[in-house]
Amino acid sequence: MKLLVINGPNLNMLGIREKHLYGTQTYDALCQYILGKAQELGIEAELFQSNHEGAIVDKIQAAYGTMDGIIINPAAYTHTSVAILDALKAVSLPAAEVHLTDTSKREPFRQISYAGMACQAHFIGLGFEGYGKALEWMKAHIPASNG
Ligand code: DQA
């Protein structure tokens, strides 16, 4: 099973940005966590981070026919991007939404998730563990014939 894990804008600044919200661990540490968990589950994970909406749309489109599922933390684009929602709908792959923080307890503008409308599972406010839970969800929901 091959999964694409997408992280949106400013997540490369983990460990530096708003530590009271996002903690002190870096994006590299997040990548190591995801790759370690994926290996444990026998999943091949490709990691992608971008600060650019169009690059994220391109990456989602490229997953069509090459990936078995998408785990996505679109970061701020969660709350603004119909383009990312449409891309997820277009490829129609199993998709899981992850957020490090509990967006439901934050500002009103974070209450809407466009990308989340195309996701079948949501792991919100669990920190790094949300990505681990998303990998487990994919393993449980994608047929084993996909390798
Ligand atoms: C985030 C929540 C978003 O509202 C915010 O813009 C982010 C990170 C999270 O993981 O908690 O950049 O997606």
Short mmCIF file of C-alpha atoms and ligand atoms in Angstrom, two decimals:
data_model
loop_
_atom_site.label_atom_id
_atom_site.label_comp_id
_atom_site.label_asym_id
_atom_site.label_seq_id
_atom_site.Cartn_x
_atom_site.Cartn_y
_atom_site.Cartn_z
CA MET A 1 0.00 0.00 0.00
CA LYS A 2 1.36 3.38 -1.04
CA LEU A 3 0.12 6.56 0.65
CA LEU A 4 0.77 10.22 0.02
CA VAL A 5 1.06 12.38 3.13
CA ILE A 6 0.62 16.07 2.37
CA ASN A 7 1.40 18.91 4.76
CA GLY A 8 0.41 22.45 3.85
CA PRO A 9 1.80 25.92 4.51
CA ASN A 10 3.90 26.75 7.56
CA LEU A 11 4.05 23.17 8.78
CA ASN A 12 7.72 23.26 7.73
CA MET A 13 8.03 25.82 10.56
CA LEU A 14 7.05 23.34 13.27
CA GLY A 15 9.32 23.76 16.29
CA ILE A 16 9.61 27.49 15.55
CA ARG A 17 6.02 28.64 14.97
CA GLU A 18 3.60 29.27 17.86
CA LYS A 19 5.14 26.69 20.16
CA HIS A 20 2.31 27.07 22.68
CA LEU A 21 -0.02 25.64 20.01
CA TYR A 22 2.14 23.36 17.89
CA GLY A 23 4.83 22.27 20.36
CA THR A 24 8.59 22.21 20.04
CA GLN A 25 9.07 19.24 17.72
CA THR A 26 10.25 20.08 14.20
CA TYR A 27 8.84 19.13 10.77
CA ASP A 28 11.78 16.72 10.40
CA ALA A 29 10.69 15.03 13.64
CA LEU A 30 7.15 14.77 12.24
CA CYS A 31 8.51 13.15 9.06
CA GLN A 32 10.51 10.64 11.12
CA TYR A 33 7.41 9.86 13.20
CA ILE A 34 5.26 9.29 10.09
CA LEU A 35 7.88 7.17 8.31
CA GLY A 36 8.49 5.09 11.45
CA LYS A 37 4.79 4.44 11.96
CA ALA A 38 4.30 3.65 8.26
CA GLN A 39 7.15 1.13 8.36
CA GLU A 40 5.64 -0.50 11.46
CA LEU A 41 2.36 -0.91 9.54
CA GLY A 42 3.99 -2.10 6.32
CA ILE A 43 2.91 1.03 4.44
CA GLU A 44 5.00 2.91 1.90
CA ALA A 45 4.57 6.61 2.65
CA GLU A 46 5.61 9.51 0.44
CA LEU A 47 5.87 12.82 2.27
CA PHE A 48 5.17 16.17 0.62
CA GLN A 49 5.13 19.64 2.15
CA SER A 50 4.37 22.84 0.31
CA ASN A 51 3.50 26.43 1.09
CA HIS A 52 1.77 26.76 -2.32
CA GLU A 53 -1.84 25.89 -3.02
CA GLY A 54 -1.26 25.05 -6.70
CA ALA A 55 1.64 22.74 -5.86
CA ILE A 56 -0.63 20.85 -3.46
CA VAL A 57 -3.33 20.60 -6.16
CA ASP A 58 -0.71 19.29 -8.64
CA LYS A 59 0.50 16.71 -6.11
CA ILE A 60 -3.04 15.47 -5.40
CA GLN A 61 -3.70 15.12 -9.15
CA ALA A 62 -0.44 13.18 -9.57
CA ALA A 63 -1.62 10.72 -6.91
CA TYR A 64 -4.33 9.51 -9.30
CA GLY A 65 -3.36 6.04 -10.47
CA THR A 66 -0.13 6.02 -8.44
CA MET A 67 -1.26 6.14 -4.78
CA ASP A 68 -3.76 4.14 -2.75
CA GLY A 69 -4.78 6.98 -0.46
CA ILE A 70 -4.03 10.49 0.74
CA ILE A 71 -3.46 11.79 4.25
CA ILE A 72 -3.62 15.56 4.29
CA ASN A 73 -3.10 18.40 6.71
CA PRO A 74 -3.82 21.35 4.41
CA ALA A 75 -2.98 23.77 7.27
CA ALA A 76 -4.42 27.25 6.57
CA TYR A 77 -5.69 26.12 3.14
CA THR A 78 -8.11 23.87 5.03
CA HIS A 79 -10.27 26.89 5.68
CA THR A 80 -9.99 28.61 2.29
CA SER A 81 -9.26 26.22 -0.54
CA VAL A 82 -12.05 24.97 -2.75
CA ALA A 83 -9.28 24.05 -5.24
CA ILE A 84 -7.83 21.46 -2.83
CA LEU A 85 -11.34 20.15 -2.08
CA ASP A 86 -12.03 19.80 -5.81
CA ALA A 87 -8.68 18.06 -6.42
CA LEU A 88 -9.42 15.51 -3.67
CA LYS A 89 -12.87 14.92 -5.17
CA ALA A 90 -11.39 14.63 -8.67
CA VAL A 91 -8.97 11.83 -7.81
CA SER A 92 -11.53 10.19 -5.53
CA LEU A 93 -8.94 8.30 -3.46
CA PRO A 94 -9.52 7.34 0.18
CA ALA A 95 -8.57 10.48 2.11
CA ALA A 96 -7.99 11.35 5.75
CA GLU A 97 -7.76 14.85 7.23
CA VAL A 98 -5.31 15.57 10.04
CA HIS A 99 -4.82 18.65 12.21
CA LEU A 100 -2.29 18.90 15.00
CA THR A 101 -4.46 21.29 17.01
CA ASP A 102 -8.14 21.06 17.82
CA THR A 103 -9.44 23.54 15.24
CA SER A 104 -12.97 23.25 16.68
CA LYS A 105 -11.75 25.08 19.79
CA ARG A 106 -9.93 27.85 17.91
CA GLU A 107 -10.99 30.99 16.00
CA PRO A 108 -14.33 31.02 14.11
CA PHE A 109 -12.54 31.16 10.72
CA ARG A 110 -10.98 27.76 11.46
CA GLN A 111 -14.37 26.11 11.94
CA ILE A 112 -14.89 25.36 8.26
CA SER A 113 -12.85 22.66 6.54
CA TYR A 114 -13.26 22.54 2.78
CA ALA A 115 -10.74 19.71 2.30
CA GLY A 116 -12.42 17.79 5.10
CA MET A 117 -15.58 17.55 2.97
CA ALA A 118 -13.73 15.15 0.65
CA CYS A 119 -12.21 13.09 3.50
CA GLN A 120 -13.71 9.94 4.98
CA ALA A 121 -11.79 10.17 8.27
CA HIS A 122 -10.70 13.06 10.49
CA PHE A 123 -8.01 13.10 13.19
CA ILE A 124 -8.10 16.49 14.83
CA GLY A 125 -6.19 17.80 17.83
CA LEU A 126 -4.11 14.69 18.46
CA GLY A 127 -0.71 16.18 17.61
CA PHE A 128 1.68 13.87 15.73
CA GLU A 129 -0.43 10.89 16.78
CA GLY A 130 -3.19 12.04 14.41
CA TYR A 131 -0.97 11.05 11.48
CA GLY A 132 -0.38 7.64 13.09
CA LYS A 133 -4.11 7.14 13.54
CA ALA A 134 -4.69 8.18 9.92
CA LEU A 135 -2.15 5.57 8.74
CA GLU A 136 -3.92 2.93 10.86
CA TRP A 137 -7.28 3.99 9.42
CA MET A 138 -5.92 3.64 5.86
CA LYS A 139 -4.52 0.19 6.64
CA ALA A 140 -7.93 -0.90 8.00
CA HIS A 141 -9.96 0.59 5.13
CA ILE A 142 -7.94 -0.02 1.98
CA PRO A 143 -8.24 -3.58 0.63
CA ALA A 144 -5.12 -5.73 1.13
CA SER A 145 -4.98 -6.42 -2.63
CA ASN A 146 -3.49 -2.96 -2.96
CA GLY A 147 -0.30 -4.36 -1.41
C1 DQA B 1 -3.47 23.24 11.42
C2 DQA B 1 -4.63 24.14 11.85
C3 DQA B 1 -4.83 25.26 10.84
O1 DQA B 1 -5.93 26.07 11.24
C4 DQA B 1 -3.60 26.14 10.78
O2 DQA B 1 -3.75 27.13 9.79
C5 DQA B 1 -2.35 25.34 10.55
C6 DQA B 1 -2.19 24.05 11.21
C7 DQA B 1 -3.16 22.15 12.47
O3 DQA B 1 -2.48 21.20 12.11
O4 DQA B 1 -3.57 22.28 13.63
O5 DQA B 1 -1.41 25.82 9.92
O6 DQA B 1 -3.81 22.58 10.22
#
